[in-house]
GROMACS .gro file of C-alpha atoms in nm:
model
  265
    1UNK     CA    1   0.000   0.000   0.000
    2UNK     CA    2   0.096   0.373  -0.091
    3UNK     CA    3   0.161   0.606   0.257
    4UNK     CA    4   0.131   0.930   0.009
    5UNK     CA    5  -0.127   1.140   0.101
    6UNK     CA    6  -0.326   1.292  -0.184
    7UNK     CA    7  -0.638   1.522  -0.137
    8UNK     CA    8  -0.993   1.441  -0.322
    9UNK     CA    9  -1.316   1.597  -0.309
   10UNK     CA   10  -1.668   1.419  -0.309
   11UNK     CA   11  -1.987   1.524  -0.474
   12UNK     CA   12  -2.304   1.484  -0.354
   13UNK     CA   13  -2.356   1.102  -0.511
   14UNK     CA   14  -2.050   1.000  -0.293
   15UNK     CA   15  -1.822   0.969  -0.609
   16UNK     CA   16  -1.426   1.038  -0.532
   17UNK     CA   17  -1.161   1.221  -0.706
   18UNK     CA   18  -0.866   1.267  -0.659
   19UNK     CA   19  -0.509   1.384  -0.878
   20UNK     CA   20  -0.179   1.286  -0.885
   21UNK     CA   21  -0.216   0.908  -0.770
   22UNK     CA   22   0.071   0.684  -0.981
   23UNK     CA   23  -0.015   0.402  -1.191
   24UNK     CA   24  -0.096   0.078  -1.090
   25UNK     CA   25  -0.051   0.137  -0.760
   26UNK     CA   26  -0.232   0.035  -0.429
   27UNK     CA   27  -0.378   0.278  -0.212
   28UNK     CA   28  -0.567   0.332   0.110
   29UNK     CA   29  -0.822   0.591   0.075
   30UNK     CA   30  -0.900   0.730   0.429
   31UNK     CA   31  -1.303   0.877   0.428
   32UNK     CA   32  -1.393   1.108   0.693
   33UNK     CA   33  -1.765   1.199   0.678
   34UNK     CA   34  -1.913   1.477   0.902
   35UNK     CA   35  -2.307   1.476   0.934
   36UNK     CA   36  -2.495   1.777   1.018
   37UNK     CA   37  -2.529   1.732   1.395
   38UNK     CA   38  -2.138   1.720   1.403
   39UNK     CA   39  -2.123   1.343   1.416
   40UNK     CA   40  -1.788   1.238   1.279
   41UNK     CA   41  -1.774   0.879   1.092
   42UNK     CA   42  -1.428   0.782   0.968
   43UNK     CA   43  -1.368   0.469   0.748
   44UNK     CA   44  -1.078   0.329   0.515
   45UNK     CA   45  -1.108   0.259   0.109
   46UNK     CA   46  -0.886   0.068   0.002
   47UNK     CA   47  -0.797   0.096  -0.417
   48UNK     CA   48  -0.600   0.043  -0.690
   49UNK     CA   49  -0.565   0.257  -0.971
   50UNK     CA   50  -0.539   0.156  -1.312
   51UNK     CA   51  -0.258   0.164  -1.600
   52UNK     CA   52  -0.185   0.540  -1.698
   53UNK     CA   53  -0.384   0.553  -2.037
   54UNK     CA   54  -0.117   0.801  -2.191
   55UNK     CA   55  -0.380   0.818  -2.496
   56UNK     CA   56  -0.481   1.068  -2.278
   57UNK     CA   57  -0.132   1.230  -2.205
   58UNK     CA   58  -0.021   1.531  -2.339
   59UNK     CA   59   0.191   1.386  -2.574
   60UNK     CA   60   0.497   1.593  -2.757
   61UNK     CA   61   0.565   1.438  -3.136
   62UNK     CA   62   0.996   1.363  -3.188
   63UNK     CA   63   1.155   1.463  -3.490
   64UNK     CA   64   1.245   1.212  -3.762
   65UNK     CA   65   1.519   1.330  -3.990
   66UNK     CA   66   1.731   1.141  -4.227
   67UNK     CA   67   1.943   1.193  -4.596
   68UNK     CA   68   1.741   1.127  -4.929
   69UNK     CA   69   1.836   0.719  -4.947
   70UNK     CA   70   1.777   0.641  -4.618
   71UNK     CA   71   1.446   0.420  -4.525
   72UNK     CA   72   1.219   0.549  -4.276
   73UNK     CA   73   1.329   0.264  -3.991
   74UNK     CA   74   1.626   0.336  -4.006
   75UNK     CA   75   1.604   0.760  -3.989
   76UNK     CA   76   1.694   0.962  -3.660
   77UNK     CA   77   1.467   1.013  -3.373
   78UNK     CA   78   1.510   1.303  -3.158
   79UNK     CA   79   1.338   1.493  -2.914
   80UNK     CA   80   0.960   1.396  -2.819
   81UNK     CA   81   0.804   1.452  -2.464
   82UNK     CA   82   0.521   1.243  -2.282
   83UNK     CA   83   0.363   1.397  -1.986
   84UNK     CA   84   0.092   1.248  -1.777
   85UNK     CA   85  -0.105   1.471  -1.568
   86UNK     CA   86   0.215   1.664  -1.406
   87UNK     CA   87   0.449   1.333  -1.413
   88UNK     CA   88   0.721   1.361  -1.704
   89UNK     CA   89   0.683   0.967  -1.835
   90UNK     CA   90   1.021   0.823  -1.956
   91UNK     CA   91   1.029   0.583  -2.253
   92UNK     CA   92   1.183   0.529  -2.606
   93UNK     CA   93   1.004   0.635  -2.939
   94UNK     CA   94   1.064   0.319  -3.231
   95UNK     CA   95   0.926   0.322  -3.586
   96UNK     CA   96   0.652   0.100  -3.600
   97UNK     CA   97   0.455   0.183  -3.942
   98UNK     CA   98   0.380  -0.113  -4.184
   99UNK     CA   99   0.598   0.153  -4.476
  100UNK     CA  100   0.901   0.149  -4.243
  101UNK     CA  101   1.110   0.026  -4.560
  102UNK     CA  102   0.954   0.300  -4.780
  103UNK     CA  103   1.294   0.550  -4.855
  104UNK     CA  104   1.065   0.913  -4.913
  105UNK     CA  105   1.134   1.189  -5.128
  106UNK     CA  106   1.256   1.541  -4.992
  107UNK     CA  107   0.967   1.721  -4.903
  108UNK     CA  108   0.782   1.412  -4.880
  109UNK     CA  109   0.410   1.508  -4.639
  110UNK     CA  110   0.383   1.156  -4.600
  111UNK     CA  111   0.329   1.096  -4.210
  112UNK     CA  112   0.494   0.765  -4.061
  113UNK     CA  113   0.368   0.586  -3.723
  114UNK     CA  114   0.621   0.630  -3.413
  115UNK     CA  115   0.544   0.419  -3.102
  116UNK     CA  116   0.647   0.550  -2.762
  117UNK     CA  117   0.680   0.231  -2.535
  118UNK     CA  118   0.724   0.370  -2.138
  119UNK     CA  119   0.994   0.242  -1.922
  120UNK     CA  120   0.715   0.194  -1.648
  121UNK     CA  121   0.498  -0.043  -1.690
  122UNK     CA  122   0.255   0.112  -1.534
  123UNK     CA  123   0.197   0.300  -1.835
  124UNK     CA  124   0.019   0.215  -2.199
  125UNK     CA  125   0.204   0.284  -2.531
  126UNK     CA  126   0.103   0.585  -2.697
  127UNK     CA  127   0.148   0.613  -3.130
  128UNK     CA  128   0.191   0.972  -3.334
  129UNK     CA  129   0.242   1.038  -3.672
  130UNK     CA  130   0.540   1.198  -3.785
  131UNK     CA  131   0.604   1.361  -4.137
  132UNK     CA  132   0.969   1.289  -4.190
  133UNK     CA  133   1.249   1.551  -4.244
  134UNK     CA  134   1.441   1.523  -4.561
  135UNK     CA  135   1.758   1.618  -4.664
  136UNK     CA  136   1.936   1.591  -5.033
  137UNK     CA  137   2.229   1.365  -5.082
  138UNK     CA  138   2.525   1.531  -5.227
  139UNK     CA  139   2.646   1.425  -5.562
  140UNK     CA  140   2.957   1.560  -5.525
  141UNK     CA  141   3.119   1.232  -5.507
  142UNK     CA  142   2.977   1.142  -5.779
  143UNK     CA  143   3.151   1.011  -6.136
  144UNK     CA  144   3.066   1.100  -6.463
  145UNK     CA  145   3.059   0.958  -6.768
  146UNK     CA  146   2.993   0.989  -7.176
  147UNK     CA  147   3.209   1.330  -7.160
  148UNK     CA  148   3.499   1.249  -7.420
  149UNK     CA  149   3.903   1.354  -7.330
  150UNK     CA  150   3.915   1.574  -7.611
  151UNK     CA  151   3.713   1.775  -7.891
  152UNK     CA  152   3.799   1.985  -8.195
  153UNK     CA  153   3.788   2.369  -8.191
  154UNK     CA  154   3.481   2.469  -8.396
  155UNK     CA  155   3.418   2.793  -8.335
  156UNK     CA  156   3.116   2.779  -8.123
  157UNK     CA  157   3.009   2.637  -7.786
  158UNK     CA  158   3.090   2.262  -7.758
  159UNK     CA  159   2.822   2.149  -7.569
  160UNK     CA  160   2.842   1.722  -7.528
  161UNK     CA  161   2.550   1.558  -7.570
  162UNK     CA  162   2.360   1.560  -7.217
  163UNK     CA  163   2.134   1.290  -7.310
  164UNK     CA  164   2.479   1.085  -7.371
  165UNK     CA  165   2.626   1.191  -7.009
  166UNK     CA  166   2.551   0.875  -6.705
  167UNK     CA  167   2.553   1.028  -6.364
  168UNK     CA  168   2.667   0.746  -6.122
  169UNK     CA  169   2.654   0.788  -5.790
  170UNK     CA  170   2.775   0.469  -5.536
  171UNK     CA  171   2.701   0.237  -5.841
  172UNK     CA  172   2.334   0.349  -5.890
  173UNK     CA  173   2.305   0.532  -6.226
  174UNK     CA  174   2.114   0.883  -6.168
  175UNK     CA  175   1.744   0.956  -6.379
  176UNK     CA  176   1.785   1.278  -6.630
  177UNK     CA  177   1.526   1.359  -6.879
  178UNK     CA  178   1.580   1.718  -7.015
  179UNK     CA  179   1.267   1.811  -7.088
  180UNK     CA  180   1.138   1.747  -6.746
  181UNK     CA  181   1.347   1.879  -6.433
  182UNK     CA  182   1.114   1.747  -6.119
  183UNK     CA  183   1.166   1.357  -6.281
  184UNK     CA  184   1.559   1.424  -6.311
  185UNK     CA  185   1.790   1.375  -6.036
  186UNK     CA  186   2.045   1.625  -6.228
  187UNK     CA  187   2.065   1.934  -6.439
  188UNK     CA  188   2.399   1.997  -6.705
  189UNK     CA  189   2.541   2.256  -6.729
  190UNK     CA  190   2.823   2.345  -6.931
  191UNK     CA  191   3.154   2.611  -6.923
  192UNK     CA  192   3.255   2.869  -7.191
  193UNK     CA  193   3.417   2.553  -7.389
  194UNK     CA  194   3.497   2.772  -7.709
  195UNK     CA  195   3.867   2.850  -7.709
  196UNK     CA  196   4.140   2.565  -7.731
  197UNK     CA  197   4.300   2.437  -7.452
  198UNK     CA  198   4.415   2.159  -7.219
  199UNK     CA  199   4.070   2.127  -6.970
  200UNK     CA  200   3.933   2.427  -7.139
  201UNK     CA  201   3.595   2.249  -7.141
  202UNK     CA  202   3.386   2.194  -6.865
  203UNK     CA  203   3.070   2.025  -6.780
  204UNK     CA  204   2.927   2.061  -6.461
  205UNK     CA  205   2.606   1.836  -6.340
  206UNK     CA  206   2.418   2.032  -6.044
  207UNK     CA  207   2.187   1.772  -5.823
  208UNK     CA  208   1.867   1.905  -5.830
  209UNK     CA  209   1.544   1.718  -5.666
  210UNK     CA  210   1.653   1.464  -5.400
  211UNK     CA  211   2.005   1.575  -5.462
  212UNK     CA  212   2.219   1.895  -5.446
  213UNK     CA  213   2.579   2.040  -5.466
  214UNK     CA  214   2.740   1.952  -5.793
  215UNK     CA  215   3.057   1.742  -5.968
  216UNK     CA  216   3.252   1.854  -6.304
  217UNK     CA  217   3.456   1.702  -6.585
  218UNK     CA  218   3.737   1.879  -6.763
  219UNK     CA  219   3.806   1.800  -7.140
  220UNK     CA  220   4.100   1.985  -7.351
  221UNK     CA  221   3.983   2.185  -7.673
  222UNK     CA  222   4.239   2.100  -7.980
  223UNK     CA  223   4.330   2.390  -8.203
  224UNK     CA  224   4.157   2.379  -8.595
  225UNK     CA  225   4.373   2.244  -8.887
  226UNK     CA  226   4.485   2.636  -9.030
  227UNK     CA  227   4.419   2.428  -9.398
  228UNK     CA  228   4.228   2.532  -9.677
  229UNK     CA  229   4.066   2.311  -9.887
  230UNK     CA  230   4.174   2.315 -10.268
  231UNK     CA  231   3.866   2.416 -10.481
  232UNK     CA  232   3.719   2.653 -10.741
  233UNK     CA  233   3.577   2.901 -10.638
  234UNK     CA  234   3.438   3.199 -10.904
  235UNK     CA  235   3.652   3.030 -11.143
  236UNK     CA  236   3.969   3.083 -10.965
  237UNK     CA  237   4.127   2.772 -10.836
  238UNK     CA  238   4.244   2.727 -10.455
  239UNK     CA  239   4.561   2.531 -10.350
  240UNK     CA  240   4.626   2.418  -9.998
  241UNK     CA  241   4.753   2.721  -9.791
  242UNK     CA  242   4.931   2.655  -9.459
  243UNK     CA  243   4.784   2.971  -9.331
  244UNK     CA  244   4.541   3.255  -9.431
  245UNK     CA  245   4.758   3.523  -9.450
  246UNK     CA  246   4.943   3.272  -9.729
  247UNK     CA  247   4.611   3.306  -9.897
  248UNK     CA  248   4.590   3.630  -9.900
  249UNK     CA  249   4.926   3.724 -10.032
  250UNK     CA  250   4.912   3.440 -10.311
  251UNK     CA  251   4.550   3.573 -10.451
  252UNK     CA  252   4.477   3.951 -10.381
  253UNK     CA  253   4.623   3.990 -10.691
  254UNK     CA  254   4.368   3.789 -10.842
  255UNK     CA  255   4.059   3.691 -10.603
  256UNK     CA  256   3.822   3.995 -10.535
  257UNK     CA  257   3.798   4.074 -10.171
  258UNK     CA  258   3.410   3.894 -10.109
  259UNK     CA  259   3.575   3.580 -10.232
  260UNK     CA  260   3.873   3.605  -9.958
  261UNK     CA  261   3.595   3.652  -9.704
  262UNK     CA  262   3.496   3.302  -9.781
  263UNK     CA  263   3.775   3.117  -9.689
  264UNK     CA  264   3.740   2.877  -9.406
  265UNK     CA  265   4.019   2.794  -9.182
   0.00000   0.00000   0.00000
């Protein structure tokens, strides 16, 4: 039996309440009744209370948090409070949903069940749902492929073919589809890659989605063969010039000036 005093009240049907009796505990209830002449009658109640329903707790949800990859049973609880009546009720929170495999998308609203199980047994379990916190993985580890060593100077932009390029990332090969961003796991982006140079190309892929930060690939730029073709052109006829300026000196005597603009190095 509990020696704790607690204080009750009793209405006028001869029902008792009382506050702050523990769990599934034994207790004798002392009743002293007073009538209106002053006539004191004292007797003793004994009673045991119940489990602590904590259904009825004021109950504090934890956090769940994991990277983008990571299955729901196997995220990060923190945090998460159960309080019954004014006693702080110790216990550990566990994933217990049916979808605990499911891995969710970042800014998934998907809520998961989490089951606080009390230390005291005196105490029920209590469930919550929890929307779990997301974070991207980082592809910055990530290795590219489809990017040749080397291209030809053309002039323009070299941009390689971005439906060519495989993301991998730990083995698994990343989803692109350029014409729709929220199904790709990437974007490509590319560098100035116009003038010739060792690594003067670049191609950068940016996570985007369930993934951020970003990884690049370096390719050299080789200069243009400085030939031009032999041909006819307005009737004149065009050897092979090892430069333009040779060009120029062998036909300005001869080629007008719109025809010079034509050559192509």
């Amino acid at each position: 039996m509990s020696d704790s005093t607690s204080s009750g009240t009793i209405n006028k049907k001869g029902t008792f309440s009382f506050s702050g009796l523990t769990p599934e505990t034994n207790y004798n209830i002392i009743v002293t009744i007073t009538d209106p002449a002053g006539n004191s009658f004292e007797g003793v109640v004994p009673v045991t209370t119940a489990k602590g329903d904590l259904s009825k707790a004021t109950v504090k949800a934890p956090t769940l948090t994991g990277v983008y990859g990571t299955a729901v049973k196997d995220m990060e609880i923190s945090g998460g409070s159960v309080k019954y009546g004014t006693t702080t009720v110790d216990g550990v929170w566990t994933v217990t949903d049916v979808n605990a495999d499911e891995i969710p998308d970042v800014g998934t609203k998907t809520e998961y069940q989490l089951t606080f199980t009390p230390v005291s047994s005196s105490y029920t379990s209590v469930t919550k749902g929890v929307v779990p916190r997301i974070t991207p993985l980082s592809i910055a580890d990530a290795v590219i492929t489809g990017v040749d060593t080397e291209y030809k100077y053309t002039g323009d932009v070299i941009k390689p073919d971005a439906q060519l390029i495989i993301v991998s990332l730990d083995g698994k090969a990343l989803a692109y589809d350029k014409n729709n961003s929220k199904a790709s796991d990437y974007i490509v982006e590319y560098g100035s890659n116009k003038n010739s140079g060792p690594a003067a190309g670049t191609v950068t892929v940016r996570g985007v989605n369930n993934y951020n930060n970003s990884v690049s690939v370096n390719f050299d730029i080789l200069k243009a063969d400085n030939v031009i073709t032999c041909s006819i052109v307005n009737g004149y006829r065009w050897t092979e010039f090892s430069s333009l300026s040779q060009a120029v000196t062998t036909l300005c005597p001869f080629v007008p000036e719109k025809v010079l603009s034509n050559l192509i190095l």
